[in-house]
PDB file of C-alpha atoms in Angstrom:
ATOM      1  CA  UNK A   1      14.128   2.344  -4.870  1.00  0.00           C
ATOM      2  CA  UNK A   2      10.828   0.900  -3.569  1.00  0.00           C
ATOM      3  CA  UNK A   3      11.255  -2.842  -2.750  1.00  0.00           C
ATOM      4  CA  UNK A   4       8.231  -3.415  -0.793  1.00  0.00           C
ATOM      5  CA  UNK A   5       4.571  -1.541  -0.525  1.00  0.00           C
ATOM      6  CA  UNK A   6       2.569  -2.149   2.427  1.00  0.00           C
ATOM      7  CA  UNK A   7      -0.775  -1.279   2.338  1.00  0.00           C
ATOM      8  CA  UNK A   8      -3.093  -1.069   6.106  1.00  0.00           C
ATOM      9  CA  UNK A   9      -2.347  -1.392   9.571  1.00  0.00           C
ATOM     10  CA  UNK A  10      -2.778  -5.025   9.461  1.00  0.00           C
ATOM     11  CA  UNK A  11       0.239  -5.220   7.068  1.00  0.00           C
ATOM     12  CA  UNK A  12       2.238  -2.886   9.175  1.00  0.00           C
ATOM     13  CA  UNK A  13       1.298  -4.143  12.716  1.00  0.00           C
ATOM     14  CA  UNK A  14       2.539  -7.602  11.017  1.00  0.00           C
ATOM     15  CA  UNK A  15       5.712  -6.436   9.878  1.00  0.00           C
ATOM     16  CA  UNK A  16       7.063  -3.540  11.440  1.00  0.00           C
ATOM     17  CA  UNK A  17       7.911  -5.241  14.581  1.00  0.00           C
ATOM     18  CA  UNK A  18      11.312  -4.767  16.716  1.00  0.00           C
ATOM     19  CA  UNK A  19      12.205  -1.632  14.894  1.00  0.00           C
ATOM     20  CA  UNK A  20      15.996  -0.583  15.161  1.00  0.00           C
ATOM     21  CA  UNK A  21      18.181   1.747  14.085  1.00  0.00           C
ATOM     22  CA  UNK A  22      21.364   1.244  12.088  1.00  0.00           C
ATOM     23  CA  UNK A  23      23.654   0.493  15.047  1.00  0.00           C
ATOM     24  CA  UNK A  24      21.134  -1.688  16.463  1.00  0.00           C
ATOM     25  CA  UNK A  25      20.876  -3.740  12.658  1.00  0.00           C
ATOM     26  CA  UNK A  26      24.396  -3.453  11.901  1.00  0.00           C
ATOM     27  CA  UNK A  27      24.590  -5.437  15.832  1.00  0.00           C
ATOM     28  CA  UNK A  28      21.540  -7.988  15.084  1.00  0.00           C
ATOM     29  CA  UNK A  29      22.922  -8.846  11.292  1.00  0.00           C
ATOM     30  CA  UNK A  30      26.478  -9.217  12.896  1.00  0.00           C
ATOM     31  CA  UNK A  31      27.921  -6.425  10.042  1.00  0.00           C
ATOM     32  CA  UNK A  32      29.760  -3.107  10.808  1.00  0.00           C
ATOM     33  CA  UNK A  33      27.759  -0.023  10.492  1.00  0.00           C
ATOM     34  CA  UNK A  34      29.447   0.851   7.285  1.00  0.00           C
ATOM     35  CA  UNK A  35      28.164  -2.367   5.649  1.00  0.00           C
ATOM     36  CA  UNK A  36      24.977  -1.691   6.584  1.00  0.00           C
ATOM     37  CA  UNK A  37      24.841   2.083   5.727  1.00  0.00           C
ATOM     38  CA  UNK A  38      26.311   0.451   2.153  1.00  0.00           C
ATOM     39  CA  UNK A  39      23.582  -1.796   2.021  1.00  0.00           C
ATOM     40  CA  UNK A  40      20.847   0.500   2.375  1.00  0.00           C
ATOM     41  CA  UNK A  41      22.235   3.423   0.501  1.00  0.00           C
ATOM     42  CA  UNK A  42      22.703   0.271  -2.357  1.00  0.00           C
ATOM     43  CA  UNK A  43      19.057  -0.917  -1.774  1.00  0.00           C
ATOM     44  CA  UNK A  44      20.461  -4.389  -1.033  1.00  0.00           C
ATOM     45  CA  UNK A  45      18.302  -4.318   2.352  1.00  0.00           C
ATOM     46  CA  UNK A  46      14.963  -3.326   3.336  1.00  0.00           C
ATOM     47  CA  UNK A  47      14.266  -0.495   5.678  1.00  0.00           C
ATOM     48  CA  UNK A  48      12.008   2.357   6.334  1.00  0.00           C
ATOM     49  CA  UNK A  49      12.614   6.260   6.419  1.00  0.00           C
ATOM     50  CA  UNK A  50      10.318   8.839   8.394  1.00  0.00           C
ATOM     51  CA  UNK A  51      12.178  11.884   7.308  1.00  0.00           C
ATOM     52  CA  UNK A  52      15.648  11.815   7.528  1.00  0.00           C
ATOM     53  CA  UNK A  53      15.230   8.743  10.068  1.00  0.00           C
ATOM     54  CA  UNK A  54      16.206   5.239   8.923  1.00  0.00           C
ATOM     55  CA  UNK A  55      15.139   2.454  10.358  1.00  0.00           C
ATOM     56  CA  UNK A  56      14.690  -1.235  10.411  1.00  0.00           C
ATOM     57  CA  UNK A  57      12.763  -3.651  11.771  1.00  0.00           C
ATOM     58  CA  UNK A  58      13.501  -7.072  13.081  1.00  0.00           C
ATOM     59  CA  UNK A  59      10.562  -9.286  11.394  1.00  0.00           C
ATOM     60  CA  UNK A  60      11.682  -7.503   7.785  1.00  0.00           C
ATOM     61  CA  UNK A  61      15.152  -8.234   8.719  1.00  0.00           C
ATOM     62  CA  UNK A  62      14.509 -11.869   9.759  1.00  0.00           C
ATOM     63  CA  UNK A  63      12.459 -12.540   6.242  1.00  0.00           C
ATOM     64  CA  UNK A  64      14.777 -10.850   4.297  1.00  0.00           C
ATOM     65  CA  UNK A  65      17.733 -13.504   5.406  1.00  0.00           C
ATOM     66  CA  UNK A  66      15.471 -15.928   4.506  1.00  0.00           C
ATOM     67  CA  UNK A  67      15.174 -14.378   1.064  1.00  0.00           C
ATOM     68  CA  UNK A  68      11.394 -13.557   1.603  1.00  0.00           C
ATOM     69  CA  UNK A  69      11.188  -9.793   1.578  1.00  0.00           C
ATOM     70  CA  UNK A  70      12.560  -7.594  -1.194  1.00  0.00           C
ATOM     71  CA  UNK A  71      15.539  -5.376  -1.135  1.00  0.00           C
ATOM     72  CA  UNK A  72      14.837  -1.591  -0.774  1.00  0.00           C
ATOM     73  CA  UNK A  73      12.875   1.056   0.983  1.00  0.00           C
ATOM     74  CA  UNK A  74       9.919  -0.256   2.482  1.00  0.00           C
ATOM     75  CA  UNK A  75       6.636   1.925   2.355  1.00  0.00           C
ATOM     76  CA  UNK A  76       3.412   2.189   4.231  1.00  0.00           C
ATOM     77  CA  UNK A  77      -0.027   3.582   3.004  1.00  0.00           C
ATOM     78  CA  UNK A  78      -2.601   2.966   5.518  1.00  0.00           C
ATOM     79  CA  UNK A  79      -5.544   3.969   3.127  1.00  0.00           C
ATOM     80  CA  UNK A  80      -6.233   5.626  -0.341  1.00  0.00           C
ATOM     81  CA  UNK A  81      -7.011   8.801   1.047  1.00  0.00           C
ATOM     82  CA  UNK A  82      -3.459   9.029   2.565  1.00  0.00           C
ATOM     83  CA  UNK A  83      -1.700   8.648  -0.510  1.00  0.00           C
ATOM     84  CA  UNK A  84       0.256  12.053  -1.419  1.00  0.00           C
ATOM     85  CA  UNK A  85       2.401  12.730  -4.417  1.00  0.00           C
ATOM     86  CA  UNK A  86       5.575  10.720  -3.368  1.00  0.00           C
ATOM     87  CA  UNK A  87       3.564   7.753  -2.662  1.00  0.00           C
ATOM     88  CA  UNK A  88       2.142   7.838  -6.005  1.00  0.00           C
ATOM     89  CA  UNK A  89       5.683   7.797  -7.153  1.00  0.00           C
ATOM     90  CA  UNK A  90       6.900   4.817  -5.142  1.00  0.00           C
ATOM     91  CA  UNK A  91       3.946   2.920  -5.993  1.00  0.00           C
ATOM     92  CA  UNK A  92       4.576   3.149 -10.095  1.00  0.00           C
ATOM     93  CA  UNK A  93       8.187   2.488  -9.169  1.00  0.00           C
ATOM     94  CA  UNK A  94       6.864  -0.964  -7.315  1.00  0.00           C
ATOM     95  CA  UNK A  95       4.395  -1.719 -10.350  1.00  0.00           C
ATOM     96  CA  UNK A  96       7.195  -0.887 -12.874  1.00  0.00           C
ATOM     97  CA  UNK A  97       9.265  -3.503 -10.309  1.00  0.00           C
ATOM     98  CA  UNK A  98       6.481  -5.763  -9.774  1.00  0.00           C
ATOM     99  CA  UNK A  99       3.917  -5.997 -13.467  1.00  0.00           C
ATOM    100  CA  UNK A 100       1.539  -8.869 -11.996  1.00  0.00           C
ATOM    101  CA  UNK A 101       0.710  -6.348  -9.147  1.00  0.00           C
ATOM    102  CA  UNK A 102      -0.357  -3.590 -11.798  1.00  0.00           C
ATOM    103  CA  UNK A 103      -2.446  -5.892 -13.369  1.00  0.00           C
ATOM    104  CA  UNK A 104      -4.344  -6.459 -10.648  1.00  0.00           C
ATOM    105  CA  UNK A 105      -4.514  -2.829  -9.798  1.00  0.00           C
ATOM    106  CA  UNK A 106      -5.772  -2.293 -13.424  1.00  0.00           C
ATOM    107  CA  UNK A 107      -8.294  -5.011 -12.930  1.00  0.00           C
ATOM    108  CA  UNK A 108      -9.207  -3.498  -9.795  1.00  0.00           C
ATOM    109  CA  UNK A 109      -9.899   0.246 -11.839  1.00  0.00           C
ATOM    110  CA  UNK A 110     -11.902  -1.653 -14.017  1.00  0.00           C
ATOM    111  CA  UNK A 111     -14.086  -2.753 -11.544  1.00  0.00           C
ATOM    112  CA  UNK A 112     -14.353   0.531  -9.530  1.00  0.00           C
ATOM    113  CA  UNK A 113     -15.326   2.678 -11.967  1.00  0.00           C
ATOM    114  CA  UNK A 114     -17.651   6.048 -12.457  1.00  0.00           C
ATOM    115  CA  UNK A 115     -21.467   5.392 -12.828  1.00  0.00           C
ATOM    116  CA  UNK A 116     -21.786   8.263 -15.473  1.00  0.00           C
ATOM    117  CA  UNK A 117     -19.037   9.870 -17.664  1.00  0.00           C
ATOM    118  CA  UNK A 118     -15.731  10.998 -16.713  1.00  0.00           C
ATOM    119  CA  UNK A 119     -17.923  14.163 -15.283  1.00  0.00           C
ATOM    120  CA  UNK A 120     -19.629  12.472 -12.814  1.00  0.00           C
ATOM    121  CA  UNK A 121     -20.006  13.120  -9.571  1.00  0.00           C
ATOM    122  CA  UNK A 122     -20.956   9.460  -8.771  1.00  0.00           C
ATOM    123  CA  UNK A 123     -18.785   6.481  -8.034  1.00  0.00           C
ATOM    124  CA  UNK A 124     -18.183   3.389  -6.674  1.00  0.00           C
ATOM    125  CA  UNK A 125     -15.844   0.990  -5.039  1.00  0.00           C
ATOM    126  CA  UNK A 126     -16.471  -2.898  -4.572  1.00  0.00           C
ATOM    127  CA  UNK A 127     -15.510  -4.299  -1.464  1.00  0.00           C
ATOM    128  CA  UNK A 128     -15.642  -7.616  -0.133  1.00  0.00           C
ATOM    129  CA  UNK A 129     -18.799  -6.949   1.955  1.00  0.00           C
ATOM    130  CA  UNK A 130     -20.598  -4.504  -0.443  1.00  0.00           C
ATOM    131  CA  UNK A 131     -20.581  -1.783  -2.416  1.00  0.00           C
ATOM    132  CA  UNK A 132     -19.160   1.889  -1.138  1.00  0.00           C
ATOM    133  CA  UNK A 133     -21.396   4.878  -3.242  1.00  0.00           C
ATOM    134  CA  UNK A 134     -19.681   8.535  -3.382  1.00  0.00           C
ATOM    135  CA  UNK A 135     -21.655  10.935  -4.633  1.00  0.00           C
ATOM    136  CA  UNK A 136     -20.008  14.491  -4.872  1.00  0.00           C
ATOM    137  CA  UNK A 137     -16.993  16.756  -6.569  1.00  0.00           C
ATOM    138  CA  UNK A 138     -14.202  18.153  -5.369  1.00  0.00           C
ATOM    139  CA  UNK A 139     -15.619  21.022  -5.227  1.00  0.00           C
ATOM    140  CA  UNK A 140     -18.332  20.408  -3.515  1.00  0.00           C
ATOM    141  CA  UNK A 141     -19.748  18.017  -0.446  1.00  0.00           C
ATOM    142  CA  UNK A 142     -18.821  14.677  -0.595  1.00  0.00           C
ATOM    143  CA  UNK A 143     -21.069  12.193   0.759  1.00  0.00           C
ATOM    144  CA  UNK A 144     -20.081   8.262   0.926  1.00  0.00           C
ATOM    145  CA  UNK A 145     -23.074   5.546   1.616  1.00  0.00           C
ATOM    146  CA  UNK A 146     -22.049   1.918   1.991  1.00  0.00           C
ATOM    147  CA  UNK A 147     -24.477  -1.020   0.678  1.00  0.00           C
ATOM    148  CA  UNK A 148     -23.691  -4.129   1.934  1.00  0.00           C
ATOM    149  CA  UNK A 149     -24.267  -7.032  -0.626  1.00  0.00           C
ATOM    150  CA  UNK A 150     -27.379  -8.247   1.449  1.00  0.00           C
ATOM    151  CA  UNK A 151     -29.138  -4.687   0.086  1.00  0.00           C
ATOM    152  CA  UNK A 152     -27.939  -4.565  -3.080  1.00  0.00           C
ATOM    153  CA  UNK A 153     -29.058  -8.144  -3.606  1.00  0.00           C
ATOM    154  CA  UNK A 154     -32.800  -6.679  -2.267  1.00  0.00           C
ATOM    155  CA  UNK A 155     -32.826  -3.691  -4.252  1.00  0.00           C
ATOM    156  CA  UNK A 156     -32.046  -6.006  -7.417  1.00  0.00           C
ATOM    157  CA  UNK A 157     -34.624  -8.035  -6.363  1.00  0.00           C
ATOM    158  CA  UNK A 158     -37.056  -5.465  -6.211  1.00  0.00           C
ATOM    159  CA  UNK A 159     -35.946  -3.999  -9.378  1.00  0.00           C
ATOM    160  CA  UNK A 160     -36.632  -7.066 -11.342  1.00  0.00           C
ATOM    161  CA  UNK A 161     -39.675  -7.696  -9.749  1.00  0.00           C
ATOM    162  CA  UNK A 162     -41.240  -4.551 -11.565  1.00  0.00           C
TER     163      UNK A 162
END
């Protein structure tokens, strides 16, 4: 079970700090390895798994005692690009887990949305500083221009003045 979804390397630099494995947890907590091997395998504790590799980290650890970070495997997706098939899994598991966040991920699709029909080979995301333009398939080149809202505030300008 997903219990947290971090998303960037701002996120993860923040968080994933003093990583351990489960001998080194089960010593920091002050529990046996078998309670904490219970506790994951339970998704009553929040760690991370590379592989077959668990692990923890001490800044998760400390919030979670604290009752500030959820129970459960704890994932990373750097950027939308990265995002493969399981992560698309784990991240309808979180929504399913956490609605308000899927509402602002559906808000979010509204907003980013194709310029043409479903078809198109043109689309756009808004970002906080502009506008990012794709243009392209999947089948064929894909180029990405980024506007910043300085030029798309001249080019309306410009529009309206004709």
């Amino acid at each position: 079970m997903i219990g947290a979804v971090l998303r960037g390397e701002e996120e993860a630099k923040k968080w994933f700090n003093g990583v351990m494995k489960q001998k080194e947890a089960a010593s920091y907590l002050g529990i046996s390895v078998y309670k904490i091997r219970k506790l994951r395998e339970e998704n009553k504790i929040p760690y991370s798994q590379i592989f077959k590799n668990i692990y923890f980290h001490k800044t998760i650890l400390d919030a979670w005692k604290m009752n500030k970070f959820p129970n459960g495997r704890v994932e990373l997706v750097l950027d939308d690009e990265s995002i493969n098939f399981a992560h698309e899994k784990a991240l309808k598991e979180h929504y399913k887990r956490y609605p308000e966040l899927a509402k602002e991920k559906e808000a979010l699709n509204k907003k980013n949305k194709p310029l043409l029909n479903n078809d198109s080979e043109i689309d756009y995301q808004v970002k906080n500083n502009g506008v990012e333009l794709v243009i392209g398939s999947n089948h064929a080149i894909k180029t990405s221009i980024f506007l910043s809202n300085k030029a798309i505030i001249e080019m309306y300008n410009d529009i309206n003045k004709n």
